[in-house]
Each structure stands twice: as structure tokens, then as C-alpha cells.
Amino acid sequence: MARIATLTTGCMESILSGVDIDKPVVQILGSKKIPGPEGTDRLRLLVSDGKHLNSFAMLATQLNDLHAKGELDENTIVRLDRYCTSMVNKSEKGDRRVLVILELTVLTSGLQVGKKIGTPVPYTGEPQKPASNVSKPAPSAATPSSNTSNGSAFGSRPTAASPYGASNGSSFGRNAAPSTQGGQQLTHPIASLSPYQNRWVIKARVTAKSGMRSWSNAKGEGKLFSMDLMDESGEIRATAFRDAADKFYDLIEVDKVYYISKCQLKSANKQFSTLNNDYEMTFTNETTVQPCDDDESCIPKMQFNFVPIAQIANIEPKAAVDVIGVCKETGEIQRFTGRTNNKEFIKREITLVDSSNASVALTLWGDDAVNFDGHVQPVILVKGARVSEFGGGKTINLGVGSSMKINPDIPEGHKLRGWFDNGGGDEIQSNVSTRSAAGGGSFNTEWLTFHEAQLKNLGADDKPDYFQVKAVIHMVKATNATYKACPQPDCNKKVIDEENGMYRCEKCNQSYTNFKYRLLINMSVADWTSNRWVTCFNEIGEQLLGKSAQEVGRDIEEQGEAALQTMNFKSYVFKLRAKMEMFGDVGRNKMTVMNISPVNYKEYNRHLIKDLQELTGIGKV
DNA sequence: CCCCCCCC
């Protein structure tokens, strides 16, 4: 019979009084689901060290699946590889220290153990004074309680008059500064933060910081800035509005470590955040931020997952990538007015190269563009650069959630510097931003619905916009679907029927005895949001009808409108161009079919699933 | 309380 793991007897008392015990071994005696927002249940465990019970052990949500798989059943013995304690201001009766389990290893299954080990009793004592030696816990000041002696800890009310209560100076909530125990700052992992506990201090590194931004809408106006925070356990987005924005803007610096407490926690809107956290936080007037001037080595440095520039070619638009390269070329500042909101934009495109012997265009915006100095060809690191596609080439953008570092002091940076200074940048073989040759498929093929295309004001001016849509043809305008064109192979100009058997081409300045039919079909296509009249020219029309233009022309002569009816009620993926075209004095937003292809349902569904994930945050990785 | 992230 397999050995049953030994419990770390007495560890609960130490842990609950703030003493760090390395990887304690405990037994799970029960669990209870606490419903959270958006289906994010949290599990509350009853754990025992053989001596004491703790009914306020919370499982970090990322471990929920262990429970779902039945690996945390009653009597299971586990090792707590990573945990933290956290004060919860539970009620008027005082605070409670909760054990948050971040990582664990199952040592012996509940089935194998088969019984409760020892005769543990609920831990009711006040937390002991910090002890440097676990084996000599300070005697706890007993605060006996009538309802915690029965072992059925679930449902029992907090009883201890906690020294961390509001009247006590060492409370996290009370003190702006984090309290210290044994010379170490007591902090909470970001992964353990939730709206259900408001007394915490995190020690976090700023990985990104936005500029100060103003907004003005129906609900009011104001300004804000946001930042991304990271520690060993996870990451979270924080935003400061108005006064708080002013108060903290200068203090917050990218890459620095801060103690932060008293922020509001709320559910993150997954539509706008790629960070791996169900919550985000808001700085309030109560918020305290202290630069960390002690040991920050426990907070990981920014992590980078560098993508070689040559590989950016294979990355989907909108994805975020970490890129490091040497700025080989620096473009001029460009200013333009946004199409949808008349906003003034400033951008600058620079070219990065790396030892994958490829180059990519990086677009800087606003102040980053204005202040950029590329004449020394610095090494540029961008964390979370946003990939976009234009004309079949990929570019990267410094967008929201991206941060740029110039000449970063990291090995990859020094390596690139050496590579470039020894002529490495002279042999660049490919530019992933190169647009494919004009004509054919040189356009951005973002998936949009007709409704979205309208919202984005696509084709609102004389510059074309391109997108693709899955739609069905449901109405074909039969009149003038064909025209008689110049018979010369290179000329498709409409000819004038001279009514004498001759057809005159003004372009070629010549009359012919024959002509060729060309297609110019206007049709209404619809997706699930609305419909548009679009125009398709010869080759697309031939594809849709499965016949040559000549055959179609003759069919129409013989059958009239019926000749085009076979087009109806078929679905395709349409690549469309939207562009404002002038007819006399009147501008008309015209859509032209550039390309049709049968619906590849696998690909289309992939797009839909991605859309759903972005909208709901469900299943996002 | 933002949630715009652009342009060729």
C-alpha cells in the first residue's frame, strides 16, 4: 500500500499569523462553491494540518479544474506549493485572514487516505506575533467562541477579534504603508485580488503605461491614464481617472515596482483587454502608491516573448507580439485627419531589422512619433506590438497595451547591437511589410459585416477601403447587366451602336463590324446585418454565372432577365472595395466586388469563434 | 467614468 503523505502539523497556526511556511502539507476535508461573476466560481476549502482546521482556504480560480476533475476530493493530501494569506474585512466583528492557494500538488488521493487525519479543531486563536521560528509559536490570545468548537467550520462566523482590525495600526487597510513582518513587506499576489476583498497591498511592476487621455461623451468628460501591473502571480490593468490621474501620472513609471493598495476592483471587460485577469482596478482617492525602494527581485522583470521579424509575416492581424530590432530607417512625421471623428493623428513609420534578416515597419503614434530620434539607429523593443495587415504586408503598431523601450539593457538588445554594428543589417532579405503587387489581391481583407462597414464609415471618401463579408446574392438587376464593348483585347470601352452594323469605339477612334459582351452586374447582397448594392465586373460575373460574357450576352438576348436568375441565393465570401465616387455633383458610396470565393466554413467559423471570444472573453487564451 | 488605437 502506498505511503500516505505526512501533514505539516501545526502549520496552519503559523500561516494564519503571517509566518511563511515553505510548502506545507495539508489535508482537504471539504469544499464549497462560491458563485462568482460571469460563471467564475471560487472554491472555498476546508483544510486541516492534523491539528487545526481552516475553513477559509480559497482556491485560485486557475486551479478550479483540478477540483472539477475530482482531484481535490475529501481526505486528499496536498502540498501547497504557493499560497498567500489575505485579510478580508468580513463584518463588524472584524477581519479574517484567508488562505489563498495558488499552486498545489496532490500527494495522496482522498480515496487512498480514506479518513480524516488526527482530530483537528478550528483555529480560533488570534494570530501570533510574527515568529522567526515556526516551532516556537507565540501563545495565542484566546478568544474562545461558542460556535467554532464543533469542527463544522463551514458556516461558522468569524470570531477572532483580529489584531488586523480597524483599530489596529498594523492593518493593511488602515495604513497607507504596507506593514512589515520580519523585515519583509507583506503583500498579496495579483492573482488573488477580487472585488470580495479590499484589504490588500500588491507589490507590482508597471509593464505598460498609457499617455494621459481625455474623453468627452454623453455621460460626461474627463481624463484618464491606465497601466498594466505584473507580479509573480499574474497581471492586471489599472486605470486612474480625473484627480487620481493627475495625482499619480508622474509617479508611475514603466518598469518600476510599486506597493499599491486601496483600489476598486471590478470585472474586466474582456472586449478591451488582453490581460490574463478577470478583474481590473481603478485608482480612487483612497489609493496609495509607493515606489518600492527595497528588494524588488521577487517581482519578475518584464517577460518578453520575442518573435523574429521574419515570422511576423505569419502572424494574424490584431495579434500582439513582442519584437526587438534595430531601427535601420526613420520616416518623417506624418499628420492626417481621422476619417470617422475628424481627430488629428500624428504618426511616424520606422523600419526595424533583426538577425532573421527581415525588416518590418513599426508605426509610432502621437508623442512617441514626435519625440522619436532615430539618427543613432537605436535598438527598439516593443512589448505587445499590434500586428496589422495592409495590402498583404504586415506592419506593427505601438498601440494600447504596447510599450516601447529604446536601447533596452537586456542580452537580446546587446546581441542585436553587435550584430548590426558588424554589418548585420546590410543583408536584409525580406520586408514583411511589403505589399503584394498592385492589381490582384493587394488589399486588406478584414472580416466585417455590412453593419460594421457602415459604422466604420467605410468608403466615406475617395480613398478606397477593403473588407470581406460572407453574404448571399438575393437580387440581380438584369437591365444593363451586359454592355457591348470594343472587340480589341486590351480595350473594354463601351462601343456606340451606329445602327448600321458598325460599332464605334471612341477610345480606339475606330469602327468595328463586331463587338464583345462585357458584364457589369449590379446586385444586392446581404449578410445577417443588412444588404448592399454592389457592382461586379466581367470576370467576377463570369465566375458567378459559370459562363463566358459572350454566352451570357447571348442568353440575355434570348431569355431576357431569366438568364441571370441562377446567380440568386448563393453565398460567397465577397472581397469588397468601398469608395466614394462622384456622379456629377453627387457623391455616392460605391461598393465593388474585387473577388469572390466559395465559403470556406472552417475558416469562416474560426473567424466567428474569434469574434465571440472577443465579445465575451469566454474561451480566450 | 475609458474601451479611440487611426493613414496609406
XYZ file of C-alpha atoms (C1' of nucleotides) in Angstrom:
629
model
C 0.000 0.000 0.000
C 1.282 3.412 -0.969
C 2.599 5.634 1.729
C 0.279 8.341 2.944
C 1.950 11.731 2.962
C 2.668 13.308 6.329
C 0.881 16.523 7.232
C 2.846 19.577 8.332
C 1.246 19.507 11.753
C 0.738 22.939 13.263
C 1.451 24.865 10.085
C -2.000 26.436 9.998
C -1.405 28.435 13.131
C 1.807 29.825 11.723
C 0.392 30.561 8.311
C -2.631 32.308 9.725
C -0.450 34.531 11.805
C 1.566 35.640 8.858
C 4.536 33.325 9.197
C 5.708 31.902 5.925
C 5.850 28.113 5.875
C 7.551 26.574 2.868
C 5.302 24.144 1.016
C 3.129 22.920 3.881
C 1.288 19.638 3.500
C -2.388 19.680 4.458
C -5.487 17.542 4.118
C -8.624 18.680 2.337
C -11.727 17.842 4.338
C -14.368 19.555 2.282
C -15.133 22.115 -0.366
C -17.831 24.561 -1.181
C -18.542 26.526 -4.321
C -18.947 30.270 -4.026
C -20.630 31.634 -7.127
C -18.690 34.446 -8.717
C -19.497 36.849 -11.527
C -19.749 35.515 -15.068
C -19.539 31.928 -14.015
C -16.209 32.349 -12.266
C -16.971 30.233 -9.274
C -14.466 30.199 -6.490
C -13.851 27.226 -4.306
C -13.643 27.522 -0.586
C -11.863 24.602 1.009
C -11.830 23.179 4.468
C -8.246 22.172 5.131
C -6.515 20.610 8.081
C -2.921 20.271 9.216
C -3.944 17.498 11.602
C -4.101 19.934 14.468
C -6.109 22.866 13.168
C -8.888 23.318 10.662
C -9.061 26.275 8.337
C -12.353 26.805 6.622
C -11.272 29.945 4.845
C -8.936 28.496 2.305
C -9.704 29.813 -1.168
C -8.573 28.061 -4.296
C -7.203 30.364 -7.008
C -9.609 30.066 -9.918
C -6.959 28.679 -12.235
C -6.965 25.555 -10.052
C -10.723 25.068 -10.326
C -10.339 22.388 -12.950
C -8.383 20.231 -10.503
C -11.467 20.221 -8.343
C -13.705 19.572 -11.322
C -11.572 16.536 -12.166
C -12.184 15.201 -8.681
C -8.558 15.511 -7.641
C -9.395 17.567 -4.580
C -11.966 15.256 -3.061
C -12.422 14.828 0.652
C -9.379 13.465 2.516
C -6.949 14.312 -0.269
C -3.499 15.312 0.956
C -1.917 18.174 -0.913
C 1.246 20.198 -0.767
C 0.707 23.965 -1.004
C 3.471 24.921 -3.395
C 2.436 28.539 -3.489
C -0.084 30.362 -1.357
C -0.658 33.664 0.264
C -2.752 34.999 3.051
C -5.066 37.882 2.640
C -7.064 39.987 5.018
C -10.745 40.086 4.408
C -12.789 42.724 6.092
C -15.648 40.419 6.650
C -18.005 42.052 9.074
C -18.385 44.334 12.053
C -16.843 41.531 14.039
C -13.517 42.115 12.469
C -11.208 40.939 9.775
C -10.252 37.475 8.869
C -7.120 36.107 7.335
C -7.866 33.976 4.350
C -5.515 31.420 2.872
C -5.381 31.699 -0.908
C -3.943 28.617 -2.588
C -2.160 29.489 -5.821
C -0.397 26.248 -6.660
C -0.631 22.800 -5.187
C 0.451 19.236 -5.744
C -1.729 16.273 -4.849
C 0.382 13.911 -2.758
C -2.128 11.231 -1.773
C -5.616 10.857 -3.192
C -8.600 11.124 -0.896
C -9.619 7.584 -1.721
C -6.245 6.272 -0.671
C -6.184 8.253 2.565
C -9.771 7.319 3.329
C -10.063 9.190 6.608
C -9.564 12.438 8.441
C -6.071 12.526 9.911
C -5.839 13.478 13.569
C -8.558 15.380 15.377
C -8.150 18.885 14.093
C -10.070 21.704 15.709
C -10.910 25.068 14.237
C -8.169 27.576 14.650
C -9.633 30.281 16.802
C -6.631 31.967 18.268
C -5.560 35.418 17.474
C -2.739 35.471 15.051
C 0.516 35.125 16.892
C 3.163 37.751 16.797
C 5.483 37.137 13.940
C 7.827 34.418 14.947
C 11.122 33.804 13.312
C 10.963 30.210 14.348
C 7.952 28.174 13.404
C 8.461 25.651 16.117
C 8.043 28.278 18.776
C 4.784 29.977 18.021
C 3.827 32.701 20.406
C 0.899 31.680 22.523
C -2.251 32.959 21.038
C -4.506 35.246 22.971
C -7.511 33.049 23.268
C -10.790 34.409 22.117
C -12.980 31.422 22.619
C -16.101 31.152 20.676
C -19.144 29.033 21.108
C -19.596 28.057 17.535
C -16.178 27.119 16.352
C -15.581 24.222 18.612
C -17.755 21.794 16.773
C -15.458 21.171 13.906
C -18.101 22.068 11.391
C -16.274 25.130 10.337
C -18.297 25.956 7.278
C -20.943 28.432 8.071
C -19.351 29.471 11.280
C -18.999 33.168 11.778
C -15.735 34.912 12.213
C -14.952 35.001 15.842
C -11.483 36.195 16.433
C -11.041 39.778 17.472
C -8.358 40.273 14.942
C -5.371 42.440 15.612
C -5.674 43.411 11.953
C -8.987 45.101 12.640
C -9.671 48.708 12.005
C -8.414 49.825 15.372
C -5.056 48.279 14.892
C -2.192 50.165 13.414
C -0.824 47.187 11.593
C -3.891 46.760 9.467
C -3.299 46.906 5.745
C -6.454 48.831 5.324
C -5.594 51.433 7.843
C -2.024 52.070 6.948
C -1.003 53.736 3.774
C 2.265 51.938 4.034
C 2.346 48.193 3.931
C 3.084 46.652 7.242
C 6.197 44.700 7.713
C 6.760 41.424 9.381
C 10.182 40.047 9.990
C 11.616 42.799 7.818
C 9.606 41.632 4.839
C 6.766 43.564 3.291
C 3.579 41.574 3.442
C 1.889 41.728 0.105
C -0.764 39.907 -1.846
C -0.368 38.271 -5.214
C -2.221 39.992 -8.031
C -3.840 36.659 -8.884
C -5.608 36.679 -5.542
C -7.253 40.085 -5.958
C -11.003 40.174 -6.327
C -13.850 42.566 -5.568
C -14.607 40.492 -2.476
C -11.584 41.535 -0.533
C -10.496 45.097 -0.269
C -7.666 44.950 2.188
C -4.565 44.192 0.327
C -1.259 45.563 -0.793
C 0.274 44.413 -4.009
C 3.884 44.723 -4.979
C 3.827 45.061 -8.712
C 5.899 46.090 -11.653
C 4.456 48.504 -14.190
C 4.787 46.872 -17.590
C 2.942 49.467 -19.626
C 1.579 52.955 -19.094
C -0.706 54.910 -21.370
C -0.491 58.596 -22.012
C -2.944 60.947 -20.372
C -6.097 60.864 -22.422
C -9.220 62.991 -22.310
C -12.662 61.851 -23.188
C -15.921 63.579 -23.749
C -19.159 61.784 -24.344
C -22.821 61.818 -23.421
C -22.018 60.709 -19.890
C -19.539 63.487 -19.278
C -15.919 64.240 -19.780
C -12.664 63.754 -18.005
C -9.214 62.397 -18.377
C -7.522 59.175 -17.504
C -4.498 57.074 -17.893
C -4.052 53.371 -17.431
C -1.263 50.993 -16.646
C -0.557 47.299 -16.652
C 0.765 45.777 -13.457
C 2.518 42.462 -13.030
C 3.882 40.275 -10.281
C 4.889 36.655 -9.939
C 1.277 35.513 -9.784
C -0.260 37.440 -12.656
C -1.146 40.749 -14.212
C -3.899 43.337 -14.004
C -4.912 46.553 -15.708
C -5.341 49.647 -13.548
C -6.898 52.940 -14.563
C -6.789 56.328 -12.858
C -9.426 58.931 -13.664
C -9.504 62.699 -13.258
C -7.917 63.794 -9.942
C -6.375 60.414 -9.376
C -4.949 60.545 -12.882
C -3.277 63.876 -12.134
C -2.106 62.668 -8.771
C -0.366 59.523 -9.970
C 0.579 60.180 -13.573
C 4.109 61.400 -12.938
C 4.802 58.918 -10.176
C 4.087 55.862 -12.270
C 6.992 54.797 -14.436
C 7.192 51.811 -16.704
C 9.386 49.002 -15.405
C 9.401 50.240 -11.815
C 7.996 48.373 -8.837
C 5.400 49.890 -6.505
C 3.395 48.993 -3.466
C -0.213 49.715 -4.340
C -3.263 49.428 -2.123
C -6.876 50.510 -1.886
C -8.053 50.349 -5.434
C -11.505 49.408 -6.598
C -11.753 46.001 -8.225
C -14.301 45.302 -10.926
C -14.860 42.729 -13.618
C -12.685 43.352 -16.636
C -14.355 43.880 -19.946
C -12.672 41.201 -21.986
C -13.517 43.021 -25.158
C -10.924 45.623 -24.379
C -8.255 43.768 -22.520
C -5.862 41.055 -23.477
C -4.521 40.780 -19.953
C -4.965 37.490 -18.201
C -7.189 38.626 -15.369
C -10.924 38.528 -14.799
C -10.711 41.821 -12.975
C -9.291 45.248 -13.435
C -8.786 48.021 -10.938
C -9.497 51.683 -10.622
C -7.398 54.128 -8.640
C -9.514 56.129 -6.233
C -8.825 58.981 -3.823
C -8.037 56.343 -1.229
C -5.456 54.633 -3.356
C -1.911 54.660 -2.145
C 1.096 54.112 -4.376
C 4.596 53.813 -3.006
C 7.669 53.301 -5.099
C 9.465 50.204 -3.911
C 12.874 51.111 -2.622
C 13.624 47.774 -1.054
C 14.308 44.427 -2.650
C 12.292 44.092 -5.803
C 13.962 40.964 -7.068
C 10.937 38.856 -6.197
C 8.884 40.716 -8.783
C 9.755 39.298 -12.155
C 11.315 41.545 -14.698
C 9.233 42.144 -17.728
C 8.989 38.952 -19.698
C 9.396 39.065 -23.428
C 8.449 36.503 -25.969
C 10.307 37.866 -28.932
C 9.070 36.994 -32.367
C 11.768 37.094 -35.063
C 10.808 39.769 -37.565
C 10.713 37.277 -40.434
C 7.969 35.402 -38.591
C 5.699 38.407 -38.260
C 4.642 37.596 -41.810
C 2.794 34.564 -40.441
C 1.036 36.281 -37.578
C -2.610 37.180 -37.722
C -3.675 40.801 -37.769
C -4.638 42.221 -34.362
C -2.354 39.834 -32.501
C 0.106 41.330 -30.027
C 3.783 40.437 -30.339
C 6.998 41.291 -28.561
C 9.565 42.478 -31.067
C 13.141 43.639 -30.771
C 15.079 45.087 -33.663
C 17.460 47.797 -34.744
C 15.904 50.931 -36.170
C 17.540 50.973 -39.570
C 15.436 53.748 -41.059
C 13.323 56.518 -39.624
C 10.496 58.042 -41.606
C 9.196 61.583 -41.400
C 6.350 62.649 -39.167
C 3.016 62.476 -40.914
C -0.138 64.263 -39.848
C -3.619 63.440 -41.035
C -7.204 63.744 -40.002
C -9.117 60.678 -38.962
C -11.940 59.746 -41.232
C -14.583 58.944 -38.655
C -14.028 61.528 -35.974
C -12.059 64.382 -37.535
C -9.356 63.732 -34.998
C -5.839 64.821 -35.779
C -3.360 61.955 -35.915
C 0.398 62.067 -35.940
C 2.393 59.054 -36.965
C 5.888 58.068 -37.900
C 6.972 54.857 -39.521
C 10.325 53.375 -38.654
C 11.936 50.236 -40.043
C 13.209 47.565 -37.695
C 15.603 44.802 -38.687
C 16.866 41.779 -36.807
C 19.056 38.755 -37.359
C 16.229 36.858 -39.053
C 17.365 39.111 -41.920
C 13.945 40.617 -42.308
C 12.586 44.100 -41.793
C 9.231 45.365 -40.619
C 7.598 48.771 -40.463
C 6.749 49.904 -36.952
C 4.253 52.745 -36.688
C 4.628 55.157 -33.802
C 1.764 57.468 -32.874
C 1.382 60.813 -31.171
C 4.146 61.814 -28.782
C 6.050 58.615 -29.453
C 6.186 59.634 -33.120
C 7.086 63.270 -32.444
C 9.787 62.569 -29.892
C 11.413 59.674 -31.669
C 15.062 60.174 -32.531
C 16.340 57.515 -34.876
C 19.579 59.024 -36.102
C 21.744 56.762 -33.934
C 19.852 53.709 -35.155
C 18.890 52.548 -31.658
C 17.731 49.111 -30.654
C 13.947 49.221 -30.275
C 11.986 46.842 -28.109
C 8.229 46.799 -28.320
C 6.219 44.725 -25.912
C 2.738 43.938 -27.142
C 3.109 45.466 -30.602
C -0.133 45.181 -32.520
C 0.103 43.411 -35.869
C -1.873 44.868 -38.720
C -2.172 43.989 -42.349
C -2.087 46.326 -45.248
C -2.057 45.324 -48.842
C -0.990 41.823 -47.959
C 2.024 43.021 -45.930
C 2.246 43.055 -42.153
C 3.127 46.100 -40.116
C 3.341 46.525 -36.383
C 1.900 49.353 -34.334
C 2.632 50.851 -30.984
C -0.919 50.767 -29.697
C -2.819 50.496 -26.450
C -1.128 47.987 -24.207
C 2.133 48.256 -26.125
C 5.220 49.742 -24.640
C 8.431 50.724 -26.350
C 11.919 50.673 -24.909
C 14.805 52.343 -26.636
C 18.177 50.633 -26.238
C 16.953 48.185 -23.607
C 19.647 46.858 -21.311
C 18.984 43.184 -21.919
C 21.131 40.482 -23.557
C 18.964 40.347 -26.678
C 19.468 44.084 -27.113
C 23.230 43.915 -26.789
C 23.376 40.966 -29.120
C 21.429 42.857 -31.788
C 23.624 45.922 -31.337
C 26.689 43.810 -32.020
C 25.044 42.118 -34.944
C 24.017 45.404 -36.531
C 27.278 47.231 -35.886
C 29.116 44.404 -37.618
C 27.100 44.863 -40.777
C 24.262 42.501 -39.948
C 21.654 44.935 -41.187
C 23.189 45.104 -44.647
C 21.845 41.794 -45.786
C 18.153 42.102 -45.160
C 16.432 39.639 -47.414
C 12.769 40.342 -46.896
C 10.475 43.068 -45.732
C 7.382 41.611 -44.121
C 5.615 44.937 -44.649
C 5.922 44.816 -48.426
C 2.532 44.992 -50.039
C 1.827 42.454 -52.699
C 1.933 43.688 -56.291
C -0.814 46.047 -57.374
C -3.826 44.594 -59.071
C -4.779 41.194 -57.761
C -5.148 40.637 -54.074
C -3.417 43.689 -52.755
C -5.919 44.712 -50.158
C -6.693 44.325 -46.539
C -9.264 41.646 -46.029
C -10.615 42.327 -42.606
C -13.828 40.454 -41.863
C -16.705 42.868 -41.396
C -20.458 42.752 -41.536
C -22.249 45.337 -43.662
C -23.414 46.940 -40.466
C -19.867 47.221 -39.167
C -18.705 48.594 -42.510
C -21.306 51.315 -42.151
C -20.342 52.050 -38.551
C -16.762 52.445 -39.639
C -17.814 54.797 -42.413
C -16.015 52.658 -44.915
C -15.813 54.267 -48.331
C -16.815 57.654 -46.967
C -14.240 59.434 -49.095
C -12.382 58.945 -52.338
C -9.839 56.655 -50.743
C -10.904 53.040 -51.040
C -11.468 50.708 -48.116
C -11.379 46.974 -48.421
C -13.067 44.270 -46.393
C -14.549 40.837 -46.749
C -18.014 39.651 -45.899
C -19.894 36.378 -46.162
C -23.087 37.247 -47.943
C -25.813 35.877 -50.199
C -26.864 37.265 -53.555
C -30.588 37.909 -53.356
C -31.400 40.328 -56.143
C -29.797 40.878 -59.529
C -30.533 43.883 -61.650
C -30.973 42.491 -65.119
C -31.085 45.703 -67.117
C -27.703 46.717 -68.454
C -26.049 43.700 -66.916
C -24.084 43.422 -70.143
C -22.731 46.023 -72.444
C -21.253 45.928 -75.901
C -17.559 46.643 -75.690
C -14.699 47.298 -78.079
C -13.577 43.983 -79.615
C -9.878 44.809 -79.173
C -8.435 42.505 -76.486
C -6.922 45.331 -74.480
C -9.835 47.720 -74.747
C -13.085 47.232 -72.894
C -14.603 50.580 -73.727
C -18.302 50.591 -74.403
C -18.943 50.978 -78.137
C -21.561 53.120 -79.826
C -24.025 51.099 -81.923
C -24.072 53.047 -85.158
C -27.272 51.175 -86.115
C -25.684 50.172 -89.409
C -23.953 47.035 -88.336
C -20.931 49.003 -87.171
C -19.783 49.613 -83.612
C -17.643 52.601 -82.861
C -15.037 52.742 -80.084
C -14.275 56.319 -79.086
C -11.171 55.278 -77.277
C -9.635 53.492 -80.240
C -11.229 56.030 -82.584
C -12.306 53.212 -84.846
C -15.457 51.429 -86.022
C -15.755 47.644 -85.987
C -18.137 45.155 -87.506
C -18.247 43.247 -84.276
C -18.151 43.791 -80.516
C -17.672 41.718 -77.427
C -20.030 41.467 -74.485
C -18.763 42.629 -71.129
C -20.536 42.146 -67.828
C -21.331 44.927 -65.376
C -23.771 43.447 -62.920
C -25.451 45.319 -60.139
C -26.789 43.085 -57.446
C -27.940 43.218 -53.884
C -26.038 41.024 -51.465
C -26.998 40.511 -47.865
C -25.369 39.283 -44.702
C -27.134 38.831 -41.379
C -26.997 42.516 -40.604
C -28.192 44.222 -43.794
C -27.728 44.378 -47.528
C -25.838 46.457 -50.086
C -25.999 47.013 -53.800
C -22.636 46.076 -55.201
C -21.176 46.128 -58.683
C -19.232 43.322 -60.221
C -17.322 43.430 -63.439
C -16.674 40.951 -66.170
C -14.514 38.226 -64.640
C -16.450 38.091 -61.381
C -19.727 37.934 -63.327
C -18.402 35.058 -65.417
C -17.423 33.257 -62.240
C -20.857 33.805 -60.707
C -22.708 32.644 -63.795
C -20.292 29.910 -64.777
C -20.322 31.181 -68.333
C -18.348 33.496 -70.557
C -19.572 37.035 -71.009
C -20.329 36.226 -74.646
C -22.584 33.345 -73.625
C -24.277 35.488 -71.019
C -24.849 38.251 -73.577
C -26.467 35.804 -75.968
C -28.520 34.217 -73.166
C -29.883 37.612 -72.245
C -30.747 38.309 -75.885
C -32.721 35.052 -75.962
C -34.128 34.694 -72.445
C -34.060 38.181 -71.019
C -33.758 38.586 -67.270
C -34.174 34.885 -66.593
C -30.622 34.340 -67.813
C -29.261 35.877 -64.613
C -31.501 34.140 -62.115
C -29.059 31.293 -61.499
C -26.954 33.758 -59.535
C -29.559 34.174 -56.858
C -29.482 32.727 -53.355
C -25.901 31.613 -53.429
C -23.471 32.539 -50.694
C -19.881 33.579 -51.185
C -17.134 35.349 -49.375
C -17.039 38.722 -51.111
C -13.972 40.886 -51.017
C -15.334 44.356 -51.484
C -13.980 47.778 -52.164
C -15.904 50.722 -50.759
C -15.157 54.112 -52.239
C -16.889 57.433 -52.714
C -17.469 58.093 -56.385
C -18.770 61.245 -57.943
C -21.646 61.183 -60.373
C -21.914 64.772 -61.433
C -22.133 66.718 -58.230
C -23.415 63.834 -56.191
C -21.078 61.603 -54.229
C -22.127 58.005 -53.932
C -20.544 55.374 -51.733
C -19.981 52.575 -54.213
C -19.089 49.030 -53.407
C -17.311 46.936 -55.978
C -16.713 43.215 -55.829
C -12.984 42.586 -56.093
C -13.080 38.863 -55.577
C -15.486 36.063 -54.748
C -14.731 32.695 -53.273
C -16.859 29.800 -52.032
C -17.480 29.961 -48.303
C -14.746 28.077 -46.512
C -16.820 27.228 -43.474
C -13.884 26.087 -41.416
C -12.177 29.412 -41.872
C -15.381 31.419 -41.527
C -16.315 29.641 -38.329
C -12.861 30.278 -36.985
C -13.470 33.955 -37.563
C -16.888 33.782 -35.857
C -15.491 31.933 -32.866
C -12.742 34.504 -32.525
C -15.325 37.261 -32.667
C -17.357 35.558 -29.968
C -14.303 35.144 -27.805
C -13.501 38.806 -28.148
C -17.051 39.801 -27.329
C -17.470 37.517 -24.352
C -13.984 36.776 -23.139
C -15.043 33.145 -22.953
C -12.516 30.610 -24.097
C -9.923 33.216 -24.777
C -6.366 32.074 -24.333
C -16.218 57.033 -15.552
C -12.284 54.701 -20.847
C -12.857 50.990 -24.420
C -10.434 55.758 -29.601
C -5.867 52.658 -31.206
C -6.076 55.662 -36.602
C -3.354 56.580 -42.530
C -1.654 54.530 -46.856
